[in-house]
Amino acid sequence: MLLLGIDIGTSSIKVSVVDSQSQKSLAAAQYPDEESKITALQPGWAEQSPEMWWEHAQQAILKVNASGTYNPQDIGAIGIAYQMHGLVIVDQNQQVLRDSIIWCDSRAVPYGTGAFDHIGHEKSLSRLLNSPGNFTAAKLAWVKDKEPQTFQKIHKVMLPGDFISMKLTGEITTSASALSEGIFWDFQKDEVSQDVLDYFGFSHNIIPDIRPLFSSHGEVTAAVAEKLNLKKGIPVAYKSGDQPNNALSLNVLNPGEVAATAGTSGVIYGVSDQLVHDSQSRVNTFAHVNYATNQKRVGVLLCINGTGILNSWSKNNLAAGQSYHDMNAKASEINIGSDGLRIMPFGNGAERILNNKIIGTHFHNIDLNLHTQAHIFRAIQEGIAFSFRYGLDIMRENGMNPKVIRAGKANLFQSKLFAEAFVNATHVPVELYQNDGSVGAALGAGIGAGIFDSPEEAFQYFEPVELVEPTLIDQYEPAYQNWKTFLEKHLQN
């Protein structure tokens, strides 16, 4: 049987069709070729159209079906991964009421801070495992305050993956994992948090039907099936935020296992069987894909908004006509430490590891007689790696001490320079795998539809393609400590 995985990214939609027997991707497609638009009506804001996601998802599915490498009628289940924390609201006719306020939007910080103070810090951290911060519930509170006429029309509130599932099936569902990433979930009671609903003045009726993450979230309608050349009635059997899904796609399911990704944002995600929380909510804890009331599995998530987006910014603005390969080659000729040039990569909104401060991207120690374009390219990748180290040390404070980190050989991890800087800055080896989120979503669908008897069966052929080990710690450590000094000066301002 074939499995279809859909990954709703910030930049584009990626889909893969996977053979359940071999667990290999038969075909993949991405749409659009250029990066999708993010609307920023004010500094610190970031919105995207959910209908744009749906249109792009359809085009990606049609594109992969047109590859001719399989029969679309053999697809038996669909899985969805999606950019986390986005707010999607619809009316009773399932019509979108406004553009989605997405993950890197910073406007809701004051609303989350108010909830944190009112509910109580200790109670919030012990029950929600997080401060409401800048997450989905706080974004909904912003809509309630600033756009009351829109708020009054809300029938259901969703995460981005819930919306795509709704468009496929006509049903609106969610899961404990999705609600936890929106900071709607009370982990002590294993139910929607009444504290959050009461403080923000939300009705429980706006919460969708809650189902197990690995289960049917509806079946593809006849109209959608006809348009996309799929069989009517295929179940959407899996929905997960992109980081828990990335962990699944790397077979990170058990306590102590850790995954990383370095795309637009950077993430380290470790699995625990304890309901852990950071005292300052600098790293966050959400229900993992295999969370259950009788088997607690949570993901401790370090997120850095400004990572790969800085690398792409430098390509677009400083490297006209050059490829990432060209940039990496130039950067590799520069000494470790970039001859003193230091770059802070925090220019993509409020950073949780910095207590939701917005400090921006900074270049330090530029010597106009020494530093070149190549120095900037290297200092950017080192600065991103150093931000991972800074965040990982916070995770270590909270009991997460990885012996190895698994990552897909994609995005920044395709750069040998970045992989070298990452392992030497963090002191942790990295196993690289040929995988992506859409393949993980497809395999998740196989688990949810019962095509695999267990997650272990879904990953029985899973092997790393490369191991990167730290061998230059003594050369990277002084550069990191110097970088950290500059960061701490910014945080004192």
PDB file of C-alpha atoms in Angstrom, residues 241-358:
ATOM      1  CA  GLY A 241       3.516  19.754  14.187  1.00  0.00           C
ATOM      2  CA  ASP A 242       6.692  19.859  12.149  1.00  0.00           C
ATOM      3  CA  GLN A 243       9.123  19.350  15.028  1.00  0.00           C
ATOM      4  CA  PRO A 244       7.423  16.337  16.666  1.00  0.00           C
ATOM      5  CA  ASN A 245       7.018  15.000  13.120  1.00  0.00           C
ATOM      6  CA  ASN A 246      10.702  15.612  12.376  1.00  0.00           C
ATOM      7  CA  ALA A 247      11.497  13.611  15.503  1.00  0.00           C
ATOM      8  CA  LEU A 248       9.193  10.809  14.321  1.00  0.00           C
ATOM      9  CA  SER A 249      10.824  10.835  10.886  1.00  0.00           C
ATOM     10  CA  LEU A 250      14.190  10.354  12.630  1.00  0.00           C
ATOM     11  CA  ASN A 251      12.758   7.519  14.773  1.00  0.00           C
ATOM     12  CA  VAL A 252      13.080   9.649  17.905  1.00  0.00           C
ATOM     13  CA  LEU A 253      10.305   8.257  20.075  1.00  0.00           C
ATOM     14  CA  ASN A 254      11.870   7.067  23.335  1.00  0.00           C
ATOM     15  CA  PRO A 255      13.163   8.926  26.414  1.00  0.00           C
ATOM     16  CA  GLY A 256      16.661  10.285  25.881  1.00  0.00           C
ATOM     17  CA  GLU A 257      16.500  10.311  22.080  1.00  0.00           C
ATOM     18  CA  VAL A 258      17.134  13.694  20.441  1.00  0.00           C
ATOM     19  CA  ALA A 259      16.507  15.192  16.992  1.00  0.00           C
ATOM     20  CA  ALA A 260      17.602  18.450  15.382  1.00  0.00           C
ATOM     21  CA  THR A 261      16.706  20.476  12.335  1.00  0.00           C
ATOM     22  CA  ALA A 262      18.164  23.657  10.866  1.00  0.00           C
ATOM     23  CA  GLY A 263      15.746  25.087   8.341  1.00  0.00           C
ATOM     24  CA  THR A 264      14.187  28.559   8.471  1.00  0.00           C
ATOM     25  CA  SER A 265      14.295  28.150  12.246  1.00  0.00           C
ATOM     26  CA  GLY A 266      16.557  25.858  14.251  1.00  0.00           C
ATOM     27  CA  VAL A 267      15.340  23.197  16.655  1.00  0.00           C
ATOM     28  CA  ILE A 268      16.690  20.610  19.055  1.00  0.00           C
ATOM     29  CA  TYR A 269      13.935  18.286  20.230  1.00  0.00           C
ATOM     30  CA  GLY A 270      14.435  15.666  22.938  1.00  0.00           C
ATOM     31  CA  VAL A 271      11.974  13.062  24.214  1.00  0.00           C
ATOM     32  CA  SER A 272      11.335  12.612  27.938  1.00  0.00           C
ATOM     33  CA  ASP A 273       8.998  10.491  30.071  1.00  0.00           C
ATOM     34  CA  GLN A 274       8.883  13.245  32.717  1.00  0.00           C
ATOM     35  CA  LEU A 275       6.579  16.289  32.645  1.00  0.00           C
ATOM     36  CA  VAL A 276       9.545  18.633  32.688  1.00  0.00           C
ATOM     37  CA  HIS A 277       9.512  22.403  32.295  1.00  0.00           C
ATOM     38  CA  ASP A 278      12.062  25.198  32.239  1.00  0.00           C
ATOM     39  CA  SER A 279      11.656  27.691  35.082  1.00  0.00           C
ATOM     40  CA  GLN A 280      11.843  30.577  32.580  1.00  0.00           C
ATOM     41  CA  SER A 281      10.036  28.810  29.729  1.00  0.00           C
ATOM     42  CA  ARG A 282      13.084  29.342  27.506  1.00  0.00           C
ATOM     43  CA  VAL A 283      12.642  25.833  26.141  1.00  0.00           C
ATOM     44  CA  ASN A 284       9.204  24.336  25.838  1.00  0.00           C
ATOM     45  CA  THR A 285       7.532  21.012  26.474  1.00  0.00           C
ATOM     46  CA  PHE A 286       4.747  19.606  24.304  1.00  0.00           C
ATOM     47  CA  ALA A 287       2.972  16.280  24.022  1.00  0.00           C
ATOM     48  CA  HIS A 288       4.971  14.102  21.631  1.00  0.00           C
ATOM     49  CA  VAL A 289       3.343  12.125  18.820  1.00  0.00           C
ATOM     50  CA  ASN A 290       3.166   9.019  21.038  1.00  0.00           C
ATOM     51  CA  TYR A 291       1.915  10.819  24.164  1.00  0.00           C
ATOM     52  CA  ALA A 292      -0.789   8.919  26.033  1.00  0.00           C
ATOM     53  CA  THR A 293      -2.354   9.217  29.466  1.00  0.00           C
ATOM     54  CA  ASN A 294      -0.848   5.882  30.479  1.00  0.00           C
ATOM     55  CA  GLN A 295       2.538   6.514  28.808  1.00  0.00           C
ATOM     56  CA  LYS A 296       3.836  10.052  29.111  1.00  0.00           C
ATOM     57  CA  ARG A 297       6.048  10.988  26.178  1.00  0.00           C
ATOM     58  CA  VAL A 298       6.796  14.679  25.850  1.00  0.00           C
ATOM     59  CA  GLY A 299       9.084  16.588  23.551  1.00  0.00           C
ATOM     60  CA  VAL A 300      11.379  19.194  25.075  1.00  0.00           C
ATOM     61  CA  LEU A 301      11.820  21.736  22.306  1.00  0.00           C
ATOM     62  CA  LEU A 302      14.529  24.330  21.860  1.00  0.00           C
ATOM     63  CA  CYS A 303      13.556  26.703  19.047  1.00  0.00           C
ATOM     64  CA  ILE A 304      15.692  29.467  17.573  1.00  0.00           C
ATOM     65  CA  ASN A 305      13.701  31.557  15.100  1.00  0.00           C
ATOM     66  CA  GLY A 306      16.662  33.171  13.371  1.00  0.00           C
ATOM     67  CA  THR A 307      18.824  30.396  11.918  1.00  0.00           C
ATOM     68  CA  GLY A 308      18.459  29.288   8.295  1.00  0.00           C
ATOM     69  CA  ILE A 309      16.546  32.458   7.494  1.00  0.00           C
ATOM     70  CA  LEU A 310      19.783  34.400   8.142  1.00  0.00           C
ATOM     71  CA  ASN A 311      21.697  32.119   5.789  1.00  0.00           C
ATOM     72  CA  SER A 312      19.081  32.624   3.068  1.00  0.00           C
ATOM     73  CA  TRP A 313      19.079  36.380   3.740  1.00  0.00           C
ATOM     74  CA  SER A 314      22.811  36.485   3.158  1.00  0.00           C
ATOM     75  CA  LYS A 315      22.413  34.566  -0.108  1.00  0.00           C
ATOM     76  CA  ASN A 316      19.679  36.892  -1.349  1.00  0.00           C
ATOM     77  CA  ASN A 317      21.354  40.123  -0.286  1.00  0.00           C
ATOM     78  CA  LEU A 318      25.102  39.507  -0.167  1.00  0.00           C
ATOM     79  CA  ALA A 319      25.744  36.707  -2.643  1.00  0.00           C
ATOM     80  CA  ALA A 320      24.201  37.684  -5.967  1.00  0.00           C
ATOM     81  CA  GLY A 321      24.532  34.877  -8.481  1.00  0.00           C
ATOM     82  CA  GLN A 322      26.084  32.483  -5.974  1.00  0.00           C
ATOM     83  CA  SER A 323      24.719  29.148  -4.798  1.00  0.00           C
ATOM     84  CA  TYR A 324      24.845  27.854  -1.249  1.00  0.00           C
ATOM     85  CA  HIS A 325      27.601  25.516  -2.448  1.00  0.00           C
ATOM     86  CA  ASP A 326      29.621  28.532  -3.630  1.00  0.00           C
ATOM     87  CA  MET A 327      29.063  30.304  -0.310  1.00  0.00           C
ATOM     88  CA  ASN A 328      30.083  27.233   1.698  1.00  0.00           C
ATOM     89  CA  ALA A 329      33.221  26.783  -0.389  1.00  0.00           C
ATOM     90  CA  LYS A 330      34.284  30.379   0.264  1.00  0.00           C
ATOM     91  CA  ALA A 331      33.459  30.131   3.974  1.00  0.00           C
ATOM     92  CA  SER A 332      35.509  26.931   4.309  1.00  0.00           C
ATOM     93  CA  GLU A 333      38.657  28.841   3.320  1.00  0.00           C
ATOM     94  CA  ILE A 334      38.341  31.091   6.390  1.00  0.00           C
ATOM     95  CA  ASN A 335      39.866  30.224   9.767  1.00  0.00           C
ATOM     96  CA  ILE A 336      37.737  28.745  12.544  1.00  0.00           C
ATOM     97  CA  GLY A 337      36.372  31.712  14.477  1.00  0.00           C
ATOM     98  CA  SER A 338      36.063  33.860  11.333  1.00  0.00           C
ATOM     99  CA  ASP A 339      39.094  35.926  12.373  1.00  0.00           C
ATOM    100  CA  GLY A 340      37.098  37.530  15.172  1.00  0.00           C
ATOM    101  CA  LEU A 341      33.915  38.375  13.253  1.00  0.00           C
ATOM    102  CA  ARG A 342      30.870  37.466  15.334  1.00  0.00           C
ATOM    103  CA  ILE A 343      27.242  37.386  14.185  1.00  0.00           C
ATOM    104  CA  MET A 344      24.103  37.118  16.328  1.00  0.00           C
ATOM    105  CA  PRO A 345      21.383  35.372  14.214  1.00  0.00           C
ATOM    106  CA  PHE A 346      18.328  36.578  16.146  1.00  0.00           C
ATOM    107  CA  GLY A 347      16.553  38.699  13.529  1.00  0.00           C
ATOM    108  CA  ASN A 348      13.336  36.728  13.088  1.00  0.00           C
ATOM    109  CA  GLY A 349      11.108  37.814  15.947  1.00  0.00           C
ATOM    110  CA  ALA A 350      11.004  37.194  19.685  1.00  0.00           C
ATOM    111  CA  GLU A 351      13.361  34.434  20.805  1.00  0.00           C
ATOM    112  CA  ARG A 352      12.134  32.129  23.545  1.00  0.00           C
ATOM    113  CA  ILE A 353      15.661  31.173  24.637  1.00  0.00           C
ATOM    114  CA  LEU A 354      16.228  34.899  25.219  1.00  0.00           C
ATOM    115  CA  ASN A 355      13.078  35.258  27.366  1.00  0.00           C
ATOM    116  CA  ASN A 356      11.015  36.432  24.372  1.00  0.00           C
ATOM    117  CA  LYS A 357      13.287  39.389  23.706  1.00  0.00           C
ATOM    118  CA  ILE A 358      13.700  40.769  20.204  1.00  0.00           C
TER     119      ILE A 358
END
